Amino acid sequence: MKQQKTKKRFCMAMLGLGFAVSASALTAVPDSVYLFSYNVHPGSGLNMAWSADQKYWSPIGPEHAFIKSDFGTWGGEKKMYNPYLIRTQDGLWRCVFQVNDYSNQFAVAVSRDLVLWQPQDYPYMEGVSSCLEPVLKYDANRKMYQVLFKTKEGDYYITESADFYNFSKPAKVSSDYVDSASRDVVIDGRKMRGQITKVAYAEINTVVTAMEAARYRESLNAELACDNEMRFKDLKPLEAQISINLDETKKISDKLIGIFFEDISYAADGGLYAELVQNRDFEYSLADTKGAQKDWNSQYAWKAQGNGGEWSIEENNPIHKNNPHYALLDIKKPGEFSLVNEGFDGIPLRKGEKYIFSMFVRQIEGNAGKFDVALEQDGKVVASTKVSSSNKEWKKLKVTFKAEADADKAVIRIIPKSEGKVAIDMISLFPKNTFKGRENGMRADLAQVLADLKPKFMRFPGGCVAHGDGLHNIYYWKETIGPLESRMPQRNIWNYHQTKGLGYYEYFQFCEDIGCEPLPVLAAGVSCQNSSDCGAGQQGGIPMEKMPEYVQDVLDLIEWANGDAKTTEWGRRRAEQGHPAPFNLKYIGIGNEDLVSNTFAERYLMIIKAVKEKYPDIIVCGTAGPWCEGSDYEAGWRLAKDNDIDMIDEHYYQSPGWFIYHQNYYDQYDRNGSKVYLGEYAAHAPGRPNNIETALCEAMHICNMERNGDIVEMSSYAPLLAKEGHINWSPDMIYFNNNEIKLTVGYYVQKLCSNYCGDEYINSSLTVNEGRKGVRDRLAVSTVRDSKTGKVYIKMVNLLNHPVKGKLDIANAESIFGEQTSLNAKLHLLTGDYDDTKALPQAKDIVVSLDFEYELPAYSFSLIEL
Ligand code: AHR
């Protein structure tokens, strides 16, 4: 959920390259010129043109958008109409614009230099239907901003603000009052309406330079391996000197690689969470899919068969208020009516394996309450059992039975065997063999491939799932613990249903089971910046009067995870659920790539302050927006610096070219500032494959993160899991269906790098005998040592279509070679054509001598274990 934003950092880099820009060649222009700001296409961004005489206008770009709207959801929204730009007396540029024709909000944006814009705010205008054609003025005497706007009813309003954030309730004014300074100007033969401001020529030059730099960078970022044959035609045989100095080391994070679990693409229900019955609680609702799937309701995945009875969905006297719907069966002819559940794309069964069936039953009328339960495929019964209850109150029945044959796509059939009316709910089927045999546990094979990654931490439950599609959709951890029937099911932001059967208790237990640190992420008091159903649309904030309660929820989570089982309330609740010992939570994430608006900042800092006051040892991980630069990134890092936030979660999905040309991304980071958690990243090539090209980009970035492991504390590829047929996002690290797991080349990179990691970085460098642009940029090396085992791991990446003859020069080798001149080692090699999606890593024994020569194959990742 990203948007390209204006780039400042790169502009500085371009100046360093001596890049020629068109405007700087014009030395004969006057000291001051005119800037025209406008919107070429209604809905697009803010465009600019300049002129020396207000007659001949040169578009800057042309059609380069200096601001784009961040308002609302992708697709229908994120549109800018009628921008109105002025410079106020403090020298800042301020712009207001209309976001649509139906919200009682307009957008405000601020910039110092027209290049880097601060995150936008969208004040709510009480009592009006819409905010059209806003006009911005500044009353210098009263030090007040005034925004005048129209409504679709044709009325005019004024609102005022001293800080450009808190605006007064709008008051009606007469149309005469809207004294717009907008002008019509002809640009490239087209009449445009906008504002003219006199500026120093130097300011135009800054803007043009930034724009040209952004274009240059875009061309580098667009480089792809498919053009390498052409790009690197006639290269001489490549030779590289790889120097590793075992005496030059620095401490780095021992938690660099972890996993990020989000319930996206059916990663949880129907995925890692081993429940086999779909819609077990009859709580699916049309709203889960935002009305897109018409049959998505309480009966989804269920089908009645036979004439011996009827069924309906009822709400009277449910098991729990959070689980209001249940099925009422009215049985006239026992055995001649059944209810069938299709599972998630069918129910997979393995011969000889045991399955646990459970169901809540409440007898209402007659003798009803006896059931046969059958698992069958194509009419053939694979397993069967019986349950019964004559209880007038809800009672949970549970039985274990065995599958007599394999089935890939079975169904579960509930056959009432007695007459009368009976209510049933929470109809569940789990394999007994879950990961580590946990009740209500994880699908064993999927959990195992996650465990095989040896992740050092796991972030959960999202992603956008954490902050939700609107305030009502925020993921509240308290709604996910305790008995399953009392948990609060919820619409998943990815347009399906979450049972919350996989909740906080299960996440923490899973982390413990695979030996990694839990990293729960909670909303920063705001919902997703791309929310589609948050009042009028944009990222809303929990009302300030409700924030103390929300902050308490966050504090309670820490007590729940770490509190004493006897002396603390939440510790006691954890123990009740089955884990008396504390989970030893060390990290907590606040926020997920939010719009770093004022609404956000107020709430975010309030939460972080409260956590640090009560739990100073908990490491708080804040956020810096959904991009690796631009307004949210800058504002997020500014908040981090000003407030000493322990760690910042960065997210970026980038093109292969970006990874190639940003190997130094972290080299310039402040060594004394907040630590970095790269919480979501992946290389995105056209068509979104997970192939050798993208996997090598990620391997390269891991080398760069290891070199910067003194500040980059953690990283996690995203997304982790995706179920075939239900994919919301590509690429993913692991694909699966009910019967198979399909690991990707990107998975193998993560696995190798995580399995062979260290806590000391050993100074390594690489030089190559070819200066052509892009050659050195496609090579990477990193060496780390695990101080506990003394093992040294050398990682080398070659993203070129040519092999590279590498000469290793290991300085001060005595610490690992001792008196010897060579060592037995292991080489792990992942290589293939750039578009290969099936390559597997190969391991072989090698001997490494002090003057070791190793040829890095074209398109390869090599890892040497010394
Ligand atoms: O990883 C998929 C999504 O990407 C996450 O939910 C969100 O944080 C990001 O936009």
PDB file of C-alpha atoms and ligand atoms in Angstrom, residues 1-2 260 262 264 459 462-465 467 493-494 530 592-593 626 651 653 680 718-719 729, ligand 1:
ATOM      1  CA  MET A   1       0.000   0.000   0.000  1.00  0.00           C
ATOM      2  CA  LYS A   2       2.448   2.539  -1.225  1.00  0.00           C
ATOM      3  CA  PHE A 260       6.541 -11.222   9.682  1.00  0.00           C
ATOM      4  CA  GLU A 262       0.123 -11.377   8.727  1.00  0.00           C
ATOM      5  CA  ILE A 264      -3.216 -12.008   4.339  1.00  0.00           C
ATOM      6  CA  ARG A 459       6.149  -9.866  14.116  1.00  0.00           C
ATOM      7  CA  GLY A 462       0.099  -7.418  10.593  1.00  0.00           C
ATOM      8  CA  GLY A 463       0.604  -5.298   8.545  1.00  0.00           C
ATOM      9  CA  CYS A 464      -2.559  -3.560   7.722  1.00  0.00           C
ATOM     10  CA  VAL A 465      -4.473  -6.185   9.719  1.00  0.00           C
ATOM     11  CA  HIS A 467      -4.371  -1.068  12.322  1.00  0.00           C
ATOM     12  CA  ILE A 493      -8.882  -5.923   5.894  1.00  0.00           C
ATOM     13  CA  TRP A 494      -7.940  -8.219   2.983  1.00  0.00           C
ATOM     14  CA  ASN A 530      -5.718   3.750   3.050  1.00  0.00           C
ATOM     15  CA  ASN A 592       2.203   0.194  10.996  1.00  0.00           C
ATOM     16  CA  GLU A 593       3.467   2.372   8.153  1.00  0.00           C
ATOM     17  CA  PRO A 626       5.145   2.995   3.940  1.00  0.00           C
ATOM     18  CA  HIS A 651       8.717  -0.747   4.968  1.00  0.00           C
ATOM     19  CA  TYR A 653       8.842  -2.986  -1.641  1.00  0.00           C
ATOM     20  CA  GLU A 680       8.565  -5.352   5.374  1.00  0.00           C
ATOM     21  CA  ALA A 718       6.917  -9.708   3.472  1.00  0.00           C
ATOM     22  CA  PRO A 719       4.458 -11.218   3.041  1.00  0.00           C
ATOM     23  CA  TRP A 729      -0.477  -9.851  -2.678  1.00  0.00           C
TER      24      TRP A 729
HETATM   25  O1  AHR B   1       2.756  -7.056   3.465  1.00  0.00           O
HETATM   26  C1  AHR B   1       1.542  -6.685   2.901  1.00  0.00           C
HETATM   27  C2  AHR B   1       1.103  -5.299   3.331  1.00  0.00           C
HETATM   28  O2  AHR B   1       2.042  -4.370   2.886  1.00  0.00           O
HETATM   29  C3  AHR B   1       1.029  -5.045   4.802  1.00  0.00           C
HETATM   30  O3  AHR B   1      -0.175  -5.410   5.339  1.00  0.00           O
HETATM   31  C4  AHR B   1       1.210  -3.579   4.913  1.00  0.00           C
HETATM   32  O4  AHR B   1       1.812  -3.205   6.111  1.00  0.00           O
HETATM   33  C5  AHR B   1       1.997  -3.220   3.699  1.00  0.00           C
HETATM   34  O5  AHR B   1       1.411  -2.208   2.981  1.00  0.00           O
END
